PDB file of C-alpha atoms in Angstrom:
ATOM      1  CA  ILE A  11       0.019   0.239  -0.350  1.00 41.00           C
ATOM      2  CA  HIS A  12       2.779   2.391   1.091  1.00 46.00           C
ATOM      3  CA  MET A  13       4.426   1.710  -2.438  1.00 43.00           C
ATOM      4  CA  VAL A  14       1.370   2.350  -4.417  1.00 40.00           C
ATOM      5  CA  ASN A  15       0.822   5.580  -2.926  1.00 42.00           C
ATOM      6  CA  GLU A  16       4.345   7.209  -2.895  1.00 47.00           C
ATOM      7  CA  THR A  17       5.779   5.366  -5.993  1.00 43.00           C
ATOM      8  CA  SER A  18       4.279   7.755  -9.010  1.00 42.00           C
ATOM      9  CA  GLN A  19       6.669   6.463 -11.200  1.00 47.00           C
ATOM     10  CA  LEU A  20       5.031   2.866 -11.445  1.00 50.00           C
ATOM     11  CA  THR A  21       1.974   1.898 -13.955  1.00 63.00           C
ATOM     12  CA  ILE A  22      -0.243   0.425 -12.077  1.00 65.00           C
ATOM     13  CA  PRO A  23      -3.651  -1.344 -14.036  1.00 78.00           C
ATOM     14  CA  GLU A  24      -6.721   0.310 -12.797  1.00 79.00           C
ATOM     15  CA  ASP A  25      -7.952  -3.069 -11.471  1.00 77.00           C
ATOM     16  CA  ILE A  26      -5.215  -3.458  -9.110  1.00 78.00           C
ATOM     17  CA  LYS A  27      -5.267   0.252  -8.221  1.00 79.00           C
ATOM     18  CA  LYS A  28      -8.946  -0.559  -7.491  1.00 84.00           C
ATOM     19  CA  GLN A  29      -8.222  -3.192  -5.374  1.00 82.00           C
ATOM     20  CA  PHE A  30      -5.493  -1.684  -3.381  1.00 84.00           C
ATOM     21  CA  ASP A  31      -8.291   1.318  -3.016  1.00 86.00           C
ATOM     22  CA  GLU A  32     -10.790  -0.674  -1.444  1.00 88.00           C
ATOM     23  CA  LEU A  33      -7.752  -2.977   0.808  1.00 88.00           C
ATOM     24  CA  LYS A  34      -6.791   0.239   1.985  1.00 90.00           C
ATOM     25  CA  ASN A  35     -10.207   1.841   2.927  1.00 92.00           C
ATOM     26  CA  LYS A  36     -11.293  -1.644   4.592  1.00 91.00           C
ATOM     27  CA  LEU A  37      -8.076  -1.405   6.539  1.00 92.00           C
ATOM     28  CA  ASN A  38      -8.371   2.245   8.038  1.00 93.00           C
ATOM     29  CA  LYS A  39     -12.362   1.317   9.067  1.00 93.00           C
ATOM     30  CA  ILE A  40     -10.334  -1.687  10.867  1.00 94.00           C
ATOM     31  CA  LYS A  41      -7.737   0.440  12.330  1.00 94.00           C
ATOM     32  CA  THR A  42     -10.272   3.185  13.404  1.00 94.00           C
ATOM     33  CA  ALA A  43     -12.833   0.525  15.172  1.00 93.00           C
ATOM     34  CA  LEU A  44      -9.818  -1.046  16.713  1.00 94.00           C
ATOM     35  CA  LEU A  45      -8.193   2.150  18.071  1.00 94.00           C
ATOM     36  CA  LYS A  46     -11.424   3.028  19.293  1.00 92.00           C
ATOM     37  CA  GLU A  47     -11.910  -0.081  21.748  1.00 90.00           C
ATOM     38  CA  PHE A  48      -8.327  -0.966  22.649  1.00 92.00           C
ATOM     39  CA  ASP A  49      -6.581   2.107  21.650  1.00 86.00           C
ATOM     40  CA  LYS A  50      -3.608   2.500  24.738  1.00 86.00           C
ATOM     41  CA  LEU A  51      -3.543  -1.543  24.642  1.00 92.00           C
ATOM     42  CA  ILE A  52      -2.410  -1.582  20.923  1.00 94.00           C
ATOM     43  CA  LEU A  53       1.260  -1.139  20.110  1.00 92.00           C
ATOM     44  CA  GLY A  54       1.209  -1.929  16.484  1.00 94.00           C
ATOM     45  CA  ILE A  55      -1.184  -3.300  13.561  1.00 95.00           C
ATOM     46  CA  ALA A  56       0.734  -4.610  10.387  1.00 95.00           C
ATOM     47  CA  LEU A  57      -0.312  -6.297   7.120  1.00 92.00           C
ATOM     48  CA  ILE A  58       2.034 -10.031   7.429  1.00 91.00           C
ATOM     49  CA  PRO A  59       2.190 -12.978   5.189  1.00 86.00           C
ATOM     50  CA  SER A  60      -0.436 -15.193   5.788  1.00 74.00           C
ATOM     51  CA  ASN A  61       1.750 -18.575   6.449  1.00 62.00           C
ATOM     52  CA  LEU A  62       2.278 -18.416  10.081  1.00 53.00           C
ATOM     53  CA  PRO A  63       3.696 -20.951  11.803  1.00 50.00           C
ATOM     54  CA  ASP A  64       1.127 -22.163  14.456  1.00 49.00           C
ATOM     55  CA  THR A  65       2.573 -21.625  17.904  1.00 46.00           C
ATOM     56  CA  SER A  66      -0.032 -19.659  19.578  1.00 47.00           C
ATOM     57  CA  GLY A  67      -2.812 -21.775  19.077  1.00 51.00           C
ATOM     58  CA  GLN A  68      -4.781 -18.871  17.368  1.00 51.00           C
ATOM     59  CA  GLU A  69      -5.364 -20.813  13.972  1.00 51.00           C
ATOM     60  CA  LYS A  70      -8.381 -22.733  13.493  1.00 50.00           C
ATOM     61  CA  GLN A  71      -8.302 -23.606   9.909  1.00 48.00           C
ATOM     62  CA  LYS A  72      -5.554 -25.774   8.513  1.00 46.00           C
ATOM     63  CA  GLU A  73      -6.019 -25.012   5.384  1.00 50.00           C
ATOM     64  CA  GLN A  74      -5.487 -21.431   4.261  1.00 49.00           C
ATOM     65  CA  ASN A  75      -7.981 -19.624   2.136  1.00 48.00           C
ATOM     66  CA  LYS A  76      -5.304 -17.827  -0.531  1.00 56.00           C
ATOM     67  CA  LYS A  77      -7.402 -14.688  -0.548  1.00 65.00           C
ATOM     68  CA  ARG A  78      -6.642 -14.682   3.570  1.00 79.00           C
ATOM     69  CA  ILE A  79      -4.719 -11.456   4.945  1.00 87.00           C
ATOM     70  CA  THR A  80      -3.311 -12.094   8.007  1.00 91.00           C
ATOM     71  CA  LEU A  81      -3.716  -8.926  10.483  1.00 94.00           C
ATOM     72  CA  LEU A  82      -0.876  -8.529  13.126  1.00 95.00           C
ATOM     73  CA  ILE A  83      -2.110  -6.584  16.517  1.00 95.00           C
ATOM     74  CA  LEU A  84       0.793  -6.279  18.488  1.00 96.00           C
ATOM     75  CA  ILE A  85      -0.604  -5.754  22.483  1.00 94.00           C
ATOM     76  CA  ASP A  86       1.062  -3.493  25.249  1.00 92.00           C
ATOM     77  CA  GLU A  87       0.005  -5.984  28.195  1.00 90.00           C
ATOM     78  CA  GLN A  88       1.861  -3.585  30.493  1.00 84.00           C
ATOM     79  CA  GLN A  89      -0.908  -0.890  30.188  1.00 83.00           C
ATOM     80  CA  ASN A  90      -3.155  -2.960  31.968  1.00 82.00           C
ATOM     81  CA  LYS A  91      -0.902  -4.749  34.676  1.00 81.00           C
ATOM     82  CA  ASN A  92      -3.748  -5.996  36.946  1.00 84.00           C
ATOM     83  CA  GLN A  93      -5.283  -7.915  34.359  1.00 87.00           C
ATOM     84  CA  ASN A  94      -3.999 -11.310  33.261  1.00 92.00           C
ATOM     85  CA  PRO A  95      -2.483 -10.337  29.915  1.00 91.00           C
ATOM     86  CA  PHE A  96      -3.575 -13.838  28.202  1.00 92.00           C
ATOM     87  CA  ALA A  97      -6.942 -12.658  28.916  1.00 92.00           C
ATOM     88  CA  ILE A  98      -6.484  -9.239  27.643  1.00 92.00           C
ATOM     89  CA  LYS A  99      -5.544 -10.979  24.535  1.00 94.00           C
ATOM     90  CA  ASP A 100      -8.331 -13.449  24.389  1.00 93.00           C
ATOM     91  CA  LYS A 101     -10.889 -10.169  24.795  1.00 92.00           C
ATOM     92  CA  LEU A 102      -8.825  -8.528  21.623  1.00 93.00           C
ATOM     93  CA  ILE A 103      -9.084 -11.019  19.526  1.00 94.00           C
ATOM     94  CA  VAL A 104     -12.943 -11.987  19.798  1.00 94.00           C
ATOM     95  CA  GLU A 105     -13.594  -8.219  19.736  1.00 93.00           C
ATOM     96  CA  ALA A 106     -11.365  -7.846  16.705  1.00 93.00           C
ATOM     97  CA  GLU A 107     -13.198 -10.760  14.588  1.00 93.00           C
ATOM     98  CA  LYS A 108     -16.391  -9.496  15.067  1.00 93.00           C
ATOM     99  CA  ILE A 109     -15.088  -5.993  14.042  1.00 93.00           C
ATOM    100  CA  ILE A 110     -13.196  -7.485  10.934  1.00 93.00           C
ATOM    101  CA  LYS A 111     -15.935 -10.018   9.907  1.00 89.00           C
ATOM    102  CA  ASP A 112     -18.612  -7.201   9.410  1.00 89.00           C
ATOM    103  CA  ILE A 113     -15.818  -5.594   7.344  1.00 91.00           C
ATOM    104  CA  ASP A 114     -14.036  -8.354   4.953  1.00 89.00           C
ATOM    105  CA  GLU A 115     -14.302 -12.134   6.671  1.00 86.00           C
ATOM    106  CA  ASN A 116     -11.006 -12.511   4.386  1.00 87.00           C
ATOM    107  CA  ILE A 117      -8.979 -10.550   7.137  1.00 90.00           C
ATOM    108  CA  PHE A 118      -7.789 -12.779   9.604  1.00 91.00           C
ATOM    109  CA  PRO A 119      -6.234 -11.104  12.916  1.00 92.00           C
ATOM    110  CA  TYR A 120      -3.030 -12.308  14.860  1.00 94.00           C
ATOM    111  CA  ALA A 121      -2.621 -10.820  18.186  1.00 94.00           C
ATOM    112  CA  VAL A 122       0.575 -11.026  20.271  1.00 95.00           C
ATOM    113  CA  LEU A 123       1.555  -9.992  23.067  1.00 94.00           C
ATOM    114  CA  LYS A 124       4.713  -8.029  23.417  1.00 93.00           C
ATOM    115  CA  PHE A 125       6.188  -9.837  26.049  1.00 91.00           C
ATOM    116  CA  GLU A 126       5.395 -13.120  23.713  1.00 94.00           C
ATOM    117  CA  LEU A 127       7.643 -10.940  20.847  1.00 94.00           C
ATOM    118  CA  VAL A 128      10.514 -10.617  23.179  1.00 93.00           C
ATOM    119  CA  GLU A 129      10.233 -14.211  24.653  1.00 94.00           C
ATOM    120  CA  SER A 130      10.478 -15.906  21.493  1.00 94.00           C
ATOM    121  CA  CYS A 131      13.464 -14.167  20.999  1.00 94.00           C
ATOM    122  CA  PHE A 132      14.984 -15.289  23.831  1.00 93.00           C
ATOM    123  CA  ASP A 133      14.077 -18.493  23.159  1.00 93.00           C
ATOM    124  CA  GLY A 134      16.074 -18.309  19.057  1.00 92.00           C
ATOM    125  CA  LYS A 135      12.210 -17.843  17.935  1.00 93.00           C
ATOM    126  CA  TYR A 136      12.666 -15.528  14.931  1.00 93.00           C
ATOM    127  CA  ASP A 137       9.764 -16.368  12.898  1.00 92.00           C
ATOM    128  CA  LEU A 138       7.769 -13.592  13.692  1.00 92.00           C
ATOM    129  CA  LEU A 139      10.844 -11.315  13.426  1.00 93.00           C
ATOM    130  CA  GLN A 140      10.665 -12.104   9.811  1.00 92.00           C
ATOM    131  CA  MET A 141       7.247 -12.138   9.069  1.00 92.00           C
ATOM    132  CA  ILE A 142       7.634  -8.088  10.512  1.00 93.00           C
ATOM    133  CA  SER A 143      10.329  -7.648   8.379  1.00 92.00           C
ATOM    134  CA  LEU A 144       7.863  -8.320   5.091  1.00 91.00           C
ATOM    135  CA  SER A 145       4.968  -6.608   6.492  1.00 92.00           C
ATOM    136  CA  ALA A 146       2.896  -3.450   5.822  1.00 92.00           C
ATOM    137  CA  ILE A 147       2.663  -1.139   8.547  1.00 93.00           C
ATOM    138  CA  ILE A 148      -0.705   0.362   9.155  1.00 94.00           C
ATOM    139  CA  TYR A 149      -0.457   1.775  12.779  1.00 94.00           C
ATOM    140  CA  ASP A 150       2.837   2.204  14.767  1.00 93.00           C
ATOM    141  CA  PRO A 151       2.377   4.915  17.058  1.00 91.00           C
ATOM    142  CA  THR A 152       5.786   4.641  18.849  1.00 89.00           C
ATOM    143  CA  ASP A 153       7.917   3.079  15.629  1.00 90.00           C
ATOM    144  CA  MET A 154       8.583  -0.273  17.027  1.00 91.00           C
ATOM    145  CA  LEU A 155       6.975  -2.476  14.059  1.00 93.00           C
ATOM    146  CA  ALA A 156       9.379  -0.024  11.872  1.00 92.00           C
ATOM    147  CA  ALA A 157      12.406  -0.431  14.052  1.00 92.00           C
ATOM    148  CA  ILE A 158      11.992  -4.037  13.901  1.00 94.00           C
ATOM    149  CA  LYS A 159      11.735  -4.213  10.427  1.00 94.00           C
ATOM    150  CA  ILE A 160      15.063  -2.334   9.675  1.00 94.00           C
ATOM    151  CA  ALA A 161      16.728  -3.987  12.287  1.00 95.00           C
ATOM    152  CA  GLU A 162      15.573  -7.835  10.889  1.00 95.00           C
ATOM    153  CA  VAL A 163      16.346  -6.359   7.260  1.00 95.00           C
ATOM    154  CA  HIS A 164      19.657  -5.379   8.553  1.00 95.00           C
ATOM    155  CA  LYS A 165      20.399  -8.457  10.513  1.00 96.00           C
ATOM    156  CA  SER A 166      19.721 -10.904   7.436  1.00 94.00           C
ATOM    157  CA  MET A 167      22.148  -8.862   5.184  1.00 94.00           C
ATOM    158  CA  SER A 168      24.766  -9.079   7.844  1.00 94.00           C
ATOM    159  CA  ILE A 169      24.700 -12.604   8.532  1.00 93.00           C
ATOM    160  CA  LYS A 170      24.048 -13.479   5.091  1.00 92.00           C
ATOM    161  CA  LYS A 171      27.839 -11.543   3.854  1.00 91.00           C
ATOM    162  CA  PHE A 172      29.218 -12.375   7.222  1.00 88.00           C
ATOM    163  CA  ASP A 173      28.018 -15.878   7.889  1.00 82.00           C
ATOM    164  CA  LYS A 174      29.326 -17.608  10.716  1.00 81.00           C
ATOM    165  CA  TYR A 175      31.088 -14.803  12.162  1.00 86.00           C
ATOM    166  CA  ILE A 176      28.259 -13.157  13.167  1.00 92.00           C
ATOM    167  CA  VAL A 177      27.312 -14.424  16.750  1.00 93.00           C
ATOM    168  CA  SER A 178      24.939 -12.203  18.274  1.00 95.00           C
ATOM    169  CA  TYR A 179      22.779  -9.433  16.665  1.00 96.00           C
ATOM    170  CA  VAL A 180      21.233  -7.554  19.512  1.00 95.00           C
ATOM    171  CA  ALA A 181      18.613  -4.784  19.926  1.00 93.00           C
ATOM    172  CA  ALA A 182      18.980  -2.394  22.444  1.00 85.00           C
ATOM    173  CA  GLY A 183      16.041  -2.673  24.978  1.00 75.00           C
ATOM    174  CA  SER A 184      14.220   0.427  24.569  1.00 79.00           C
ATOM    175  CA  LEU A 185      13.037  -0.841  21.004  1.00 77.00           C
ATOM    176  CA  PHE A 186      10.949  -3.381  22.760  1.00 80.00           C
ATOM    177  CA  ARG A 187       9.989  -1.458  25.647  1.00 75.00           C
ATOM    178  CA  GLY A 188       7.365   0.358  23.315  1.00 68.00           C
ATOM    179  CA  GLU A 189       8.946   3.843  23.854  1.00 73.00           C
ATOM    180  CA  LYS A 190       8.691   6.699  21.562  1.00 75.00           C
ATOM    181  CA  SER A 191      12.484   7.353  20.272  1.00 74.00           C
ATOM    182  CA  ASN A 192      14.238   9.370  18.006  1.00 77.00           C
ATOM    183  CA  ASP A 193      16.543   6.399  17.013  1.00 85.00           C
ATOM    184  CA  ILE A 194      17.146   2.439  17.059  1.00 90.00           C
ATOM    185  CA  ASP A 195      20.136   1.213  18.556  1.00 91.00           C
ATOM    186  CA  VAL A 196      21.506  -2.566  17.632  1.00 94.00           C
ATOM    187  CA  TYR A 197      25.050  -4.241  18.928  1.00 93.00           C
ATOM    188  CA  ILE A 198      26.616  -6.895  16.597  1.00 94.00           C
ATOM    189  CA  VAL A 199      29.163  -9.249  18.386  1.00 93.00           C
ATOM    190  CA  VAL A 200      31.840 -10.673  15.424  1.00 90.00           C
ATOM    191  CA  ASP A 201      34.024 -13.813  16.214  1.00 89.00           C
ATOM    192  CA  ASP A 202      37.264 -12.732  15.630  1.00 86.00           C
ATOM    193  CA  THR A 203      39.006 -16.037  17.395  1.00 85.00           C
ATOM    194  CA  ASP A 204      40.103 -17.624  13.853  1.00 77.00           C
ATOM    195  CA  VAL A 205      41.027 -14.648  11.922  1.00 72.00           C
ATOM    196  CA  LYS A 206      44.834 -14.881  11.165  1.00 70.00           C
ATOM    197  CA  LYS A 207      45.408 -12.535   8.160  1.00 71.00           C
ATOM    198  CA  MET A 208      44.580  -9.184  10.019  1.00 73.00           C
ATOM    199  CA  SER A 209      44.819  -7.608  13.515  1.00 77.00           C
ATOM    200  CA  ARG A 210      41.523  -7.844  15.530  1.00 74.00           C
ATOM    201  CA  PHE A 211      41.716  -3.957  15.353  1.00 76.00           C
ATOM    202  CA  GLU A 212      41.948  -3.744  11.389  1.00 80.00           C
ATOM    203  CA  LEU A 213      39.229  -6.772  11.138  1.00 78.00           C
ATOM    204  CA  LYS A 214      36.786  -4.577  13.436  1.00 79.00           C
ATOM    205  CA  ASP A 215      37.204  -1.750  11.722  1.00 83.00           C
ATOM    206  CA  LYS A 216      36.756  -3.113   8.209  1.00 85.00           C
ATOM    207  CA  LEU A 217      33.484  -4.957   9.555  1.00 85.00           C
ATOM    208  CA  ARG A 218      32.166  -1.703  11.326  1.00 87.00           C
ATOM    209  CA  ALA A 219      32.825   0.126   7.815  1.00 91.00           C
ATOM    210  CA  ILE A 220      30.750  -2.611   5.766  1.00 93.00           C
ATOM    211  CA  ILE A 221      28.212  -3.338   8.232  1.00 93.00           C
ATOM    212  CA  ILE A 222      27.340   0.255   9.107  1.00 92.00           C
ATOM    213  CA  SER A 223      27.316   0.899   4.877  1.00 94.00           C
ATOM    214  CA  MET A 224      24.647  -1.889   4.736  1.00 95.00           C
ATOM    215  CA  GLY A 225      22.872  -0.574   7.685  1.00 94.00           C
ATOM    216  CA  MET A 226      21.977   2.548   4.967  1.00 93.00           C
ATOM    217  CA  GLN A 227      20.988  -0.067   2.584  1.00 94.00           C
ATOM    218  CA  ALA A 228      18.248  -1.436   5.134  1.00 94.00           C
ATOM    219  CA  LYS A 229      17.229   2.085   5.809  1.00 92.00           C
ATOM    220  CA  GLU A 230      16.480   2.575   2.062  1.00 92.00           C
ATOM    221  CA  ILE A 231      15.134  -0.787   1.091  1.00 91.00           C
ATOM    222  CA  THR A 232      12.255  -0.294   4.302  1.00 91.00           C
ATOM    223  CA  GLY A 233      11.849   3.568   3.950  1.00 89.00           C
ATOM    224  CA  VAL A 234      12.494   4.011   7.641  1.00 89.00           C
ATOM    225  CA  GLN A 235      13.907   7.420   8.622  1.00 83.00           C
ATOM    226  CA  LYS A 236      14.736   7.083  12.036  1.00 86.00           C
ATOM    227  CA  ASP A 237      18.417   7.485  13.127  1.00 89.00           C
ATOM    228  CA  PHE A 238      19.686   3.286  12.961  1.00 92.00           C
ATOM    229  CA  HIS A 239      22.836   3.329  15.020  1.00 92.00           C
ATOM    230  CA  ILE A 240      25.124   0.076  14.948  1.00 93.00           C
ATOM    231  CA  GLN A 241      27.668  -0.467  17.313  1.00 91.00           C
ATOM    232  CA  VAL A 242      30.383  -3.617  16.515  1.00 91.00           C
ATOM    233  CA  TYR A 243      32.184  -5.604  19.004  1.00 90.00           C
ATOM    234  CA  ILE A 244      34.482  -8.049  18.169  1.00 89.00           C
ATOM    235  CA  LEU A 245      34.141 -11.583  20.695  1.00 91.00           C
ATOM    236  CA  THR A 246      37.167 -11.134  22.303  1.00 89.00           C
ATOM    237  CA  ASP A 247      36.845  -7.224  23.336  1.00 87.00           C
ATOM    238  CA  PHE A 248      32.854  -8.406  23.991  1.00 88.00           C
ATOM    239  CA  TRP A 249      34.331 -10.980  26.973  1.00 88.00           C
ATOM    240  CA  GLU A 250      36.997  -8.311  28.156  1.00 87.00           C
ATOM    241  CA  SER A 251      34.333  -5.958  28.812  1.00 85.00           C
ATOM    242  CA  VAL A 252      32.203  -8.841  30.759  1.00 83.00           C
ATOM    243  CA  LYS A 253      35.681  -9.724  32.767  1.00 79.00           C
ATOM    244  CA  ASP A 254      36.707  -6.232  33.089  1.00 77.00           C
ATOM    245  CA  ALA A 255      32.908  -5.040  34.466  1.00 72.00           C
ATOM    246  CA  SER A 256      32.077  -2.425  31.623  1.00 79.00           C
ATOM    247  CA  PRO A 257      28.827  -0.570  32.828  1.00 79.00           C
ATOM    248  CA  VAL A 258      27.931  -0.505  29.107  1.00 82.00           C
ATOM    249  CA  ILE A 259      28.553  -4.239  28.386  1.00 83.00           C
ATOM    250  CA  PHE A 260      26.307  -4.547  31.945  1.00 83.00           C
ATOM    251  CA  THR A 261      23.289  -2.296  30.438  1.00 84.00           C
ATOM    252  CA  PHE A 262      23.885  -4.201  27.317  1.00 86.00           C
ATOM    253  CA  LEU A 263      23.174  -7.661  28.790  1.00 88.00           C
ATOM    254  CA  ARG A 264      20.487  -6.295  30.783  1.00 87.00           C
ATOM    255  CA  ASP A 265      18.315  -4.654  28.297  1.00 89.00           C
ATOM    256  CA  GLY A 266      19.263  -5.945  25.229  1.00 91.00           C
ATOM    257  CA  VAL A 267      16.978  -8.576  23.048  1.00 94.00           C
ATOM    258  CA  PRO A 268      18.647 -11.050  21.053  1.00 95.00           C
ATOM    259  CA  LEU A 269      17.647 -10.627  17.021  1.00 95.00           C
ATOM    260  CA  PHE A 270      20.084 -13.501  16.618  1.00 95.00           C
ATOM    261  CA  ASP A 271      22.552 -15.419  18.598  1.00 95.00           C
ATOM    262  CA  ARG A 272      24.450 -18.539  18.422  1.00 93.00           C
ATOM    263  CA  GLY A 273      24.936 -18.956  22.132  1.00 90.00           C
ATOM    264  CA  VAL A 274      27.198 -16.352  23.155  1.00 90.00           C
ATOM    265  CA  PHE A 275      24.700 -13.524  24.628  1.00 92.00           C
ATOM    266  CA  MET A 276      21.786 -15.471  26.333  1.00 93.00           C
ATOM    267  CA  PRO A 277      24.689 -17.333  28.636  1.00 91.00           C
ATOM    268  CA  TRP A 278      26.149 -13.921  29.653  1.00 89.00           C
ATOM    269  CA  LYS A 279      22.546 -12.155  30.198  1.00 88.00           C
ATOM    270  CA  LEU A 280      21.247 -15.240  31.996  1.00 88.00           C
ATOM    271  CA  LEU A 281      24.578 -15.229  34.129  1.00 84.00           C
ATOM    272  CA  LEU A 282      24.056 -11.268  34.842  1.00 81.00           C
ATOM    273  CA  LYS A 283      20.717 -12.224  35.859  1.00 82.00           C
ATOM    274  CA  MET A 284      21.308 -14.883  38.189  1.00 78.00           C
ATOM    275  CA  GLY A 285      23.921 -12.508  40.186  1.00 73.00           C
ATOM    276  CA  ARG A 286      26.919 -14.319  39.245  1.00 74.00           C
ATOM    277  CA  ILE A 287      28.909 -11.426  37.383  1.00 75.00           C
ATOM    278  CA  ARG A 288      30.357  -9.112  39.746  1.00 70.00           C
ATOM    279  CA  PRO A 289      31.917  -5.918  39.327  1.00 69.00           C
ATOM    280  CA  SER A 290      35.067  -5.765  40.669  1.00 57.00           C
ATOM    281  CA  PRO A 291      36.439  -2.800  42.849  1.00 63.00           C
ATOM    282  CA  GLU A 292      38.932  -2.078  40.403  1.00 60.00           C
ATOM    283  CA  ALA A 293      36.480  -1.567  37.991  1.00 59.00           C
ATOM    284  CA  ILE A 294      34.088   0.585  40.129  1.00 69.00           C
ATOM    285  CA  ASP A 295      37.441   2.862  41.095  1.00 74.00           C
ATOM    286  CA  MET A 296      38.565   3.295  37.435  1.00 73.00           C
ATOM    287  CA  HIS A 297      35.220   4.307  36.158  1.00 75.00           C
ATOM    288  CA  MET A 298      34.771   6.486  39.322  1.00 82.00           C
ATOM    289  CA  GLU A 299      38.200   8.450  38.417  1.00 84.00           C
ATOM    290  CA  VAL A 300      37.021   8.436  34.512  1.00 84.00           C
ATOM    291  CA  GLY A 301      33.727  10.630  35.938  1.00 85.00           C
ATOM    292  CA  GLU A 302      35.652  12.988  38.456  1.00 89.00           C
ATOM    293  CA  LYS A 303      37.807  13.452  35.498  1.00 90.00           C
ATOM    294  CA  SER A 304      35.359  14.650  33.013  1.00 90.00           C
ATOM    295  CA  ILE A 305      33.598  16.601  35.529  1.00 92.00           C
ATOM    296  CA  GLU A 306      37.238  18.313  35.752  1.00 92.00           C
ATOM    297  CA  LEU A 307      37.494  18.925  32.461  1.00 92.00           C
ATOM    298  CA  ALA A 308      34.008  20.157  31.325  1.00 93.00           C
ATOM    299  CA  ARG A 309      34.732  22.795  34.506  1.00 92.00           C
ATOM    300  CA  ASN A 310      38.073  24.082  32.997  1.00 91.00           C
ATOM    301  CA  ARG A 311      36.519  24.241  29.497  1.00 90.00           C
ATOM    302  CA  LEU A 312      33.744  26.341  30.900  1.00 91.00           C
ATOM    303  CA  LEU A 313      35.911  28.605  32.786  1.00 91.00           C
ATOM    304  CA  SER A 314      37.800  29.412  29.442  1.00 89.00           C
ATOM    305  CA  VAL A 315      34.920  30.254  27.328  1.00 87.00           C
ATOM    306  CA  VAL A 316      33.664  32.634  30.290  1.00 89.00           C
ATOM    307  CA  SER A 317      37.351  33.893  30.624  1.00 90.00           C
ATOM    308  CA  GLN A 318      37.443  34.568  26.513  1.00 87.00           C
ATOM    309  CA  ASP A 319      34.143  36.320  26.489  1.00 87.00           C
ATOM    310  CA  ILE A 320      35.386  38.422  29.002  1.00 90.00           C
ATOM    311  CA  TYR A 321      38.451  39.019  27.531  1.00 89.00           C
ATOM    312  CA  TYR A 322      36.746  40.342  24.333  1.00 87.00           C
ATOM    313  CA  GLY A 323      34.062  42.216  26.292  1.00 89.00           C
ATOM    314  CA  ILE A 324      36.909  44.541  27.657  1.00 90.00           C
ATOM    315  CA  LEU A 325      39.401  44.827  24.474  1.00 87.00           C
ATOM    316  CA  ASN A 326      36.875  45.402  21.791  1.00 87.00           C
ATOM    317  CA  PRO A 327      35.256  48.598  23.799  1.00 90.00           C
ATOM    318  CA  ALA A 328      39.187  49.379  24.751  1.00 89.00           C
ATOM    319  CA  GLN A 329      39.913  49.958  21.041  1.00 86.00           C
TER     320      GLN A 329
END
């Protein structure tokens, strides 16, 4: 729908254009009705491919109608913490089916709780992420679906290019919290343990340049205009940062959600959750010292700016 509306260079047959317009009108009616009933609960709505895996127990028909259109409804269960999230989901599915049936019986609602999406990533099940990457987004107030879409496309490009060297592809926690954000942050861990033709630092720089360029391509492919920040770690540096109790790595482990993992990220995340990774006193002292030096540097810079302004404030009138 987005491509049909935005790409004026394409010559579209009138009958196809009419079908798209009819579908767009139906989807707008469905969106309006759903938001009227479940405004705060709905985190996103998108058209996704109909060949969904039967993992949620929602598919009532084994033989899928070729004309069927699957409508993903992403639910933010945290908006109603006092109620069982699955009860919320069941209620929304029932009401959505009633709303949609009156508009087009070939459109099938597929509801997913936000925590179900996150848990599927923790369990190494990425089917739904792939569906979202191929989706046509209809409603996305926090840009969560857009963020998943561009990250998933970029992840696929990176894995295809570097194959076994990508050991973890992790999205920042804010992406899955449903918070409105101006940018998208992802972290990639690359295995450098069997690279012998170049230094680790050279490897990191080369891979980072290629991976970031693919990030720009992913933006063009998906049409997502948000800033896309990619942080590349080589595996030995990642392990060293964990060993040295780097606060950045701790935040990364605590809040990150793996969009792909070969068994590197999740074990460390679980160890952190279990309280088995302890910051060393030396690491704490080092970071405290860095903080104090940064504050002192800021004071000196401010003093320099003020002194310069006073100097010219006196010099110019005197002249």
